PDB file of C-alpha atoms in Angstrom:
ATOM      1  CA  UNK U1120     -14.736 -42.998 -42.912  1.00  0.00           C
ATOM      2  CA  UNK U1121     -13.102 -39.805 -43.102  1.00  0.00           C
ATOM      3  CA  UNK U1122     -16.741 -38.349 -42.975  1.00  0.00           C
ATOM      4  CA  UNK U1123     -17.513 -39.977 -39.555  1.00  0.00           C
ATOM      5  CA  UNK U1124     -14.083 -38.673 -38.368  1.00  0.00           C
ATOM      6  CA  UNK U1125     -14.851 -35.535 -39.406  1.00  0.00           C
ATOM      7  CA  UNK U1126     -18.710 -35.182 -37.816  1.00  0.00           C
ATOM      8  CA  UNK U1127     -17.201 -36.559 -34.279  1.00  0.00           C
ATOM      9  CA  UNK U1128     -14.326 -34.176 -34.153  1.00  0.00           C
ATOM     10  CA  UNK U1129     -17.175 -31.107 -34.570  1.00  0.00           C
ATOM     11  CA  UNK U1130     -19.255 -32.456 -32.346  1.00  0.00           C
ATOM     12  CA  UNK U1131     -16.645 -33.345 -29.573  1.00  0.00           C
ATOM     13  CA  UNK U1132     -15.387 -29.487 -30.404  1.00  0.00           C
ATOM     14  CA  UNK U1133     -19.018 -28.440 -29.775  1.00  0.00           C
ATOM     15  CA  UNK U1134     -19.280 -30.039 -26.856  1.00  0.00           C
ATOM     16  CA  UNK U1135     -15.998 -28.718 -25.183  1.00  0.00           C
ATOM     17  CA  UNK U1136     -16.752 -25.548 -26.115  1.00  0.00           C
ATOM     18  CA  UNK U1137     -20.281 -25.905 -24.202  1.00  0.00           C
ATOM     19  CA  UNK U1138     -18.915 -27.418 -21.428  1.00  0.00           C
ATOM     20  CA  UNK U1139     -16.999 -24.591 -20.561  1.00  0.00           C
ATOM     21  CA  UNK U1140     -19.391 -22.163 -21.314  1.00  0.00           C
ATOM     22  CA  UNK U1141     -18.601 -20.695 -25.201  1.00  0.00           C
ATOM     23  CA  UNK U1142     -20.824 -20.208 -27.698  1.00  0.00           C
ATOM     24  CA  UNK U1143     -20.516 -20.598 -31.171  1.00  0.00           C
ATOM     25  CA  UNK U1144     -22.738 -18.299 -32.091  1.00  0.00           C
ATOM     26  CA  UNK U1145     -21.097 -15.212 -34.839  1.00  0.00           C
ATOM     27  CA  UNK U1146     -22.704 -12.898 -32.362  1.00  0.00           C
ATOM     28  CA  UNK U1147     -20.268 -10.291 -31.035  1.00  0.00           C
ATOM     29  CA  UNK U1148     -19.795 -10.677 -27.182  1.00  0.00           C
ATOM     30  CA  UNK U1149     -20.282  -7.876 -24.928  1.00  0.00           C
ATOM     31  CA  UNK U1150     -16.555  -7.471 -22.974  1.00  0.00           C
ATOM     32  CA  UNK U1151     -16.730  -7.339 -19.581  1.00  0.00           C
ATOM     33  CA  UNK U1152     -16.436  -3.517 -18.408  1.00  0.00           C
ATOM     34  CA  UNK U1153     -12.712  -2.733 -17.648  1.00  0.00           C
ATOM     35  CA  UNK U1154     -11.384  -2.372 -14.235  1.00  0.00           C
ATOM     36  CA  UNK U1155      -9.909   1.171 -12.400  1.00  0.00           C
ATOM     37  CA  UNK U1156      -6.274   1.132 -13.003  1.00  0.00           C
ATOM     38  CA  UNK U1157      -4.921  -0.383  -9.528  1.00  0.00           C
ATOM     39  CA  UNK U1158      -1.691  -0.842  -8.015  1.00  0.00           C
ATOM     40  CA  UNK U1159      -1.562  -3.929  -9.694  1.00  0.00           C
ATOM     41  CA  UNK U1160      -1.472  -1.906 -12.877  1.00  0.00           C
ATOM     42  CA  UNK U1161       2.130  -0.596 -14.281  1.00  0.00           C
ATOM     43  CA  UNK U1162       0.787   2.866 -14.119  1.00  0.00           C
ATOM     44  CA  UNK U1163       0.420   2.985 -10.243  1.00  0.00           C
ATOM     45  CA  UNK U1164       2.820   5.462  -8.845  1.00  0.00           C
ATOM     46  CA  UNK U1165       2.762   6.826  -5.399  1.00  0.00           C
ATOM     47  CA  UNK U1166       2.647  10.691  -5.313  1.00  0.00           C
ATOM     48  CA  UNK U1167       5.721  12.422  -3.276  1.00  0.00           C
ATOM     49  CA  UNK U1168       5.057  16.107  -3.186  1.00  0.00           C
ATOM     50  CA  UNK U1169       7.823  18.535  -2.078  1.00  0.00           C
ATOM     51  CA  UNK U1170       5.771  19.661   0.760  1.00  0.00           C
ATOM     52  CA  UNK U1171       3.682  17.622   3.251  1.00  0.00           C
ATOM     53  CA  UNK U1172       1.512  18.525   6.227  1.00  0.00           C
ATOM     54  CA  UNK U1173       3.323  21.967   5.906  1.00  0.00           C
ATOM     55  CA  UNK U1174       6.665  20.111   5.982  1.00  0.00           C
ATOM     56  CA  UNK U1175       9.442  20.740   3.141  1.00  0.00           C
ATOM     57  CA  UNK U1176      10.649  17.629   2.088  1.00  0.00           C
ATOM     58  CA  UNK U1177      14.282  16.448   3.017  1.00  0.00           C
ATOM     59  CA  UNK U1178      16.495  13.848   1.028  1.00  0.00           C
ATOM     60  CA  UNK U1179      19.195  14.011   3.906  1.00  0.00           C
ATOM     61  CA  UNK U1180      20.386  10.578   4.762  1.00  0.00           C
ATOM     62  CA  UNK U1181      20.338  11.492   8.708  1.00  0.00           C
ATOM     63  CA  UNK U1182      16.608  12.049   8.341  1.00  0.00           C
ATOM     64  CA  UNK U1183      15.515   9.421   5.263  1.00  0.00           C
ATOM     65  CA  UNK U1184      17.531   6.411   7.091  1.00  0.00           C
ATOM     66  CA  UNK U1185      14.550   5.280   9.378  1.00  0.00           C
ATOM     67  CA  UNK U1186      11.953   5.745   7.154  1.00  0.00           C
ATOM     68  CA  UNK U1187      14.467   3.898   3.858  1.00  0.00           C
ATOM     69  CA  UNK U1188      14.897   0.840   6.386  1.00  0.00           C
ATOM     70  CA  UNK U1189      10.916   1.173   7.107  1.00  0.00           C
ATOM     71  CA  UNK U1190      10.349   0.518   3.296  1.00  0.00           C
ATOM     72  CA  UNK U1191      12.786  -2.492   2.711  1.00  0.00           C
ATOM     73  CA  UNK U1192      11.414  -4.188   5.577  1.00  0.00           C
ATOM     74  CA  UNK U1193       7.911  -3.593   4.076  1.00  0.00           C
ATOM     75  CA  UNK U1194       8.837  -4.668   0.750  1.00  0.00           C
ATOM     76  CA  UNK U1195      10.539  -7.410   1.696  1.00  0.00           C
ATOM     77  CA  UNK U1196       6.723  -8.672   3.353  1.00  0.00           C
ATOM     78  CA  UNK U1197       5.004  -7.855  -0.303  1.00  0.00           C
ATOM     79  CA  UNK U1198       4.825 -10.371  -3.107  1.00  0.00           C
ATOM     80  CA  UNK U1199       4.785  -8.937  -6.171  1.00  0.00           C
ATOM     81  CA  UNK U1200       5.994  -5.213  -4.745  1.00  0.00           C
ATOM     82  CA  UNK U1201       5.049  -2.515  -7.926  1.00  0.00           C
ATOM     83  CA  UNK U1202       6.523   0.582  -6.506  1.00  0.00           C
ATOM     84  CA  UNK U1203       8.163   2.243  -2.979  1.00  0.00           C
ATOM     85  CA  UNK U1204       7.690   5.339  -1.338  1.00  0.00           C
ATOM     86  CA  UNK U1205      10.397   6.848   0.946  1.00  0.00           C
ATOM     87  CA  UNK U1206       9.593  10.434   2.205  1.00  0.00           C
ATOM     88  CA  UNK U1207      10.955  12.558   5.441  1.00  0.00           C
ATOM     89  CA  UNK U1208       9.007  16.043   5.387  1.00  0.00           C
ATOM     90  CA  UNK U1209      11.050  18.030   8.001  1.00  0.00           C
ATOM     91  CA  UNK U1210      12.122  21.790   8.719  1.00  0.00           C
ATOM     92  CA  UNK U1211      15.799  20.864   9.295  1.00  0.00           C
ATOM     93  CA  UNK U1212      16.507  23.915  11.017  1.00  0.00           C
ATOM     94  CA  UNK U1213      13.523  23.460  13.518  1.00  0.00           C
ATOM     95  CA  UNK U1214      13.044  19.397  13.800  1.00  0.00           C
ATOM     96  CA  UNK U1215       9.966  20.017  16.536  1.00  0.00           C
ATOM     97  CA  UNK U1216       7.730  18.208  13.998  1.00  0.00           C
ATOM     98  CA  UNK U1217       7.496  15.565  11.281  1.00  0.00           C
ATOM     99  CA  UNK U1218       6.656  13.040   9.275  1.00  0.00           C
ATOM    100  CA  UNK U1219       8.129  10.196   7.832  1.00  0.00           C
ATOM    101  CA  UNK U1220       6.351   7.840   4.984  1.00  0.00           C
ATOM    102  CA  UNK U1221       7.144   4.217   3.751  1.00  0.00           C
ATOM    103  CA  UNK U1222       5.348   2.985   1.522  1.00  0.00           C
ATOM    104  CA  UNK U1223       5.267  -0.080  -1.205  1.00  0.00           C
ATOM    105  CA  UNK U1224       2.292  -0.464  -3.648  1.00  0.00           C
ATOM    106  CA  UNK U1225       1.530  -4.502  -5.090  1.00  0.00           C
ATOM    107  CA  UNK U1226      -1.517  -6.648  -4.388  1.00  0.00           C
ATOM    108  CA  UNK U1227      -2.369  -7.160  -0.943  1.00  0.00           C
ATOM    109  CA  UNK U1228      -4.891 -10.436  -1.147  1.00  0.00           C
ATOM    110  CA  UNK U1229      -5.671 -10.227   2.855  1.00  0.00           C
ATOM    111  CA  UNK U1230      -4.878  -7.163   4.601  1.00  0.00           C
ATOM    112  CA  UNK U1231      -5.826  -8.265   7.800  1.00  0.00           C
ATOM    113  CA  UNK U1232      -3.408 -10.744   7.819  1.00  0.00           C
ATOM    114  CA  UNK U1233      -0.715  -8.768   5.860  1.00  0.00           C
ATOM    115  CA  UNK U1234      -0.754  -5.916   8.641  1.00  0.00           C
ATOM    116  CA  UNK U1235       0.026  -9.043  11.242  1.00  0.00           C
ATOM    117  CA  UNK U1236       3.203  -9.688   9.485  1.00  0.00           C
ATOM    118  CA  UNK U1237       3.938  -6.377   9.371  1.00  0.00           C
ATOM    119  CA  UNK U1238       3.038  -5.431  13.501  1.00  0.00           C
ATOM    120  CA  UNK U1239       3.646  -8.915  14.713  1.00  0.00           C
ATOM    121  CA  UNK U1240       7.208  -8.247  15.899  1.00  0.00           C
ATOM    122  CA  UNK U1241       6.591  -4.542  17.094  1.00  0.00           C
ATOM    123  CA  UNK U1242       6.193  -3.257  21.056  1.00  0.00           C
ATOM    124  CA  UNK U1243       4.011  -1.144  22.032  1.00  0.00           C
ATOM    125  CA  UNK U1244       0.453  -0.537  22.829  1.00  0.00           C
ATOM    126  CA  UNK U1245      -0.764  -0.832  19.466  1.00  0.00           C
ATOM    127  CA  UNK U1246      -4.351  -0.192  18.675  1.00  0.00           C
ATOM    128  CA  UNK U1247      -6.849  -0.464  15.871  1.00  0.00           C
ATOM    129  CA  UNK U1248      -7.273   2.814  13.522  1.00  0.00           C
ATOM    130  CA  UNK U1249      -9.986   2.802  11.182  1.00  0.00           C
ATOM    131  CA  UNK U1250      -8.947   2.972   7.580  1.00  0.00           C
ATOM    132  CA  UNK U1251     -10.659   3.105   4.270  1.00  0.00           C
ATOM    133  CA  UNK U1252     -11.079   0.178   2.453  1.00  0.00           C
ATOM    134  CA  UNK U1253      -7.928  -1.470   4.592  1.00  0.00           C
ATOM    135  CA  UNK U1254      -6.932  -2.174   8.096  1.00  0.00           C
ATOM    136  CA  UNK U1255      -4.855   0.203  10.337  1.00  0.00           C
ATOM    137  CA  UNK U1256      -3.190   0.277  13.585  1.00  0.00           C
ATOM    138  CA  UNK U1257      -1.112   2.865  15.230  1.00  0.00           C
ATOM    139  CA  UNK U1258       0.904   3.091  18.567  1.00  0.00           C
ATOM    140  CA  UNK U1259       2.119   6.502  20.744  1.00  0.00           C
ATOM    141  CA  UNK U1260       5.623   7.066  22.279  1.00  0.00           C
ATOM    142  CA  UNK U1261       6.256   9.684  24.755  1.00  0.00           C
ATOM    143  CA  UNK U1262       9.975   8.432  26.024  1.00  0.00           C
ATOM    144  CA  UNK U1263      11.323  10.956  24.080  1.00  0.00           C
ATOM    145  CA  UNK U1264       9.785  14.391  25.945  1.00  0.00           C
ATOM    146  CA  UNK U1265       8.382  16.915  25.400  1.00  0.00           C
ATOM    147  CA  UNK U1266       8.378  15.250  21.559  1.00  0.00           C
ATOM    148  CA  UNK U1267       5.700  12.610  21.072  1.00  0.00           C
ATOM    149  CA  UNK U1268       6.378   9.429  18.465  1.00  0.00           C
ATOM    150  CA  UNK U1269       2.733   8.326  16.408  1.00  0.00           C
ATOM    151  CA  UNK U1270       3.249   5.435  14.301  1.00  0.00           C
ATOM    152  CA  UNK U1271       1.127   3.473  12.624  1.00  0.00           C
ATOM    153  CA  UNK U1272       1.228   1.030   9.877  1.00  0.00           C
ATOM    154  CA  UNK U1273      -2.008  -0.225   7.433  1.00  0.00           C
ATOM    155  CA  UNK U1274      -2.554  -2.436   4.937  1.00  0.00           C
ATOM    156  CA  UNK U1275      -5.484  -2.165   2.090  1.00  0.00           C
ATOM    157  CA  UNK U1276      -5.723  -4.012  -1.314  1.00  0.00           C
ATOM    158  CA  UNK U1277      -3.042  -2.045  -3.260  1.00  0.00           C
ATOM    159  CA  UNK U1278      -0.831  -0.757  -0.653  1.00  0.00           C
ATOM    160  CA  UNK U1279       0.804  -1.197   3.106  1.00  0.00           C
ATOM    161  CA  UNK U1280       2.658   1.376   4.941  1.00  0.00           C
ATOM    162  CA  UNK U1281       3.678   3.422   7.982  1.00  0.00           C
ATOM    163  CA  UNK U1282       3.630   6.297   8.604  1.00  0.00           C
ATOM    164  CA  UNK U1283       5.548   7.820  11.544  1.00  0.00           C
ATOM    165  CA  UNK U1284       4.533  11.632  13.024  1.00  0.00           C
ATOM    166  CA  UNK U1285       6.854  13.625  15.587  1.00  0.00           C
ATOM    167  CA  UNK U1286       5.886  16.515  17.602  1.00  0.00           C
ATOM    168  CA  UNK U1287       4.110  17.992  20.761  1.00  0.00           C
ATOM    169  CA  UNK U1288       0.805  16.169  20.427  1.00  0.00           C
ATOM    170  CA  UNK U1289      -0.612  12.540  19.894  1.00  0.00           C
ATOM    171  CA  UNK U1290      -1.588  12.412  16.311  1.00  0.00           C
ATOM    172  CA  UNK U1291      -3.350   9.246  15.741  1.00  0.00           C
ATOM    173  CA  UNK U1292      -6.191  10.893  14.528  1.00  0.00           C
ATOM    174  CA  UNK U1293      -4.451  12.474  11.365  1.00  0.00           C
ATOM    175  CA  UNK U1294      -3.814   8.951  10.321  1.00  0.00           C
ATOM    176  CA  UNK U1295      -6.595   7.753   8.081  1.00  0.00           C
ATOM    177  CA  UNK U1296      -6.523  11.416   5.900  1.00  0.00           C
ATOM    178  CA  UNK U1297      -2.948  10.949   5.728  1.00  0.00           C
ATOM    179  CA  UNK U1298      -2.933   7.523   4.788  1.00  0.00           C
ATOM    180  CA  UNK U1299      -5.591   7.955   2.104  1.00  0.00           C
ATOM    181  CA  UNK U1300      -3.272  10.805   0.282  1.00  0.00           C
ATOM    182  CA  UNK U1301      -0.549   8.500   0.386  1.00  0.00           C
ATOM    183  CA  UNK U1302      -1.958   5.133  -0.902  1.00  0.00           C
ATOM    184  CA  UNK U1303      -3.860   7.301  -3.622  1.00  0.00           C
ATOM    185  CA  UNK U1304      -0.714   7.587  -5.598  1.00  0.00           C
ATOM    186  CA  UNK U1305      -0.855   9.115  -8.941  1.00  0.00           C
ATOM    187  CA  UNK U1306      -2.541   6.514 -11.955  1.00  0.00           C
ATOM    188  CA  UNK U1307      -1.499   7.810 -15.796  1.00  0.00           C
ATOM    189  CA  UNK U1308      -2.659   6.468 -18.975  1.00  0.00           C
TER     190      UNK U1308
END
């Protein structure tokens, strides 16, 4: 009796482990290959250089405020937010020009629709900007003359953002390198 139990536990074992696809061979396995660290690893880390664009970097709270409200609000949209970026790169002494990143680094399962919740609330006349391997949009203000306000916001599978530019020209099309330095982080380990 104990026999029979014995042979139908094996072979119910033997059959499980078919059914979802095991062997029981003593064969090692080849592992699958691993996978580029990510934001979704712990070693993600967004890079925030002392100078950007030309721009020395300023911790003053009368320029970071903007851009540390930018970041809450983003991170606030993110699910399982890794790590933030808050960075105003400004000559103090000569504000003509700058440039003012938020960042927050988790997974982002559909940026399309992340960058919705993100824009959906904002004015403007927002249009598309191409982005690798994400989605982009940016928008131009020129109520504040002579100075010109680009902002733009994106959203790709590690990262969403804005970035906001000030200065004498539209500068939309410095988006996409700018967003690609920023979302590249730093990955140790």
């Amino acid at each position: 009796m104990r026999t029979d139990f014995l042979r139908r536990s094996v072979v119910l074992v033997g059959g499980a482990l078919v059914l979802a696809g095991c062997s029981a061979s003593a064969e090692p396995q080849a592992e699958p290959p691993a996978a580029p660290p990510s934001a979704s690893s712990p070693a993600f880390r967004f890079a925030v250089p002392a100078e950007f664009d030309g721009l020395p970097r300023t911790t003053t709270t009368k320029w970071t405020k903007v851009a540390q409200n930018a970041t809450r609000s983003l991170k606030r949209n993110m699910l399982r937010p890794l790590d933030t970026l808050t960075a105003v790169y400004v000559d103090t002494s000569d504000p003509a020009e700058g440039v003012e990143l938020s960042a927050v680094a988790g997974e982002v399962f559909d940026p399309a629709d992340q960058l919705r919740l993100i824009t959906g609330n904002l004015v403007g006349d927002w249009q598309d900007a191409e982005i690798e391997g994400g989605v982009g949009t940016c928008s131009v203000n020129r109520e504040e003359r002579p100075l010109i306000r680009t902002e733009c916001y994106w959203a790709e599978p590690r990262s969403v953002g804005r970035v906001s530019l000030w200065g004498l020209t539209d500068r939309r099309k410095d988006f996409p390198a700018i967003q690609r330095q920023v979302s590249r982080g730093t990955i140790s380990g």
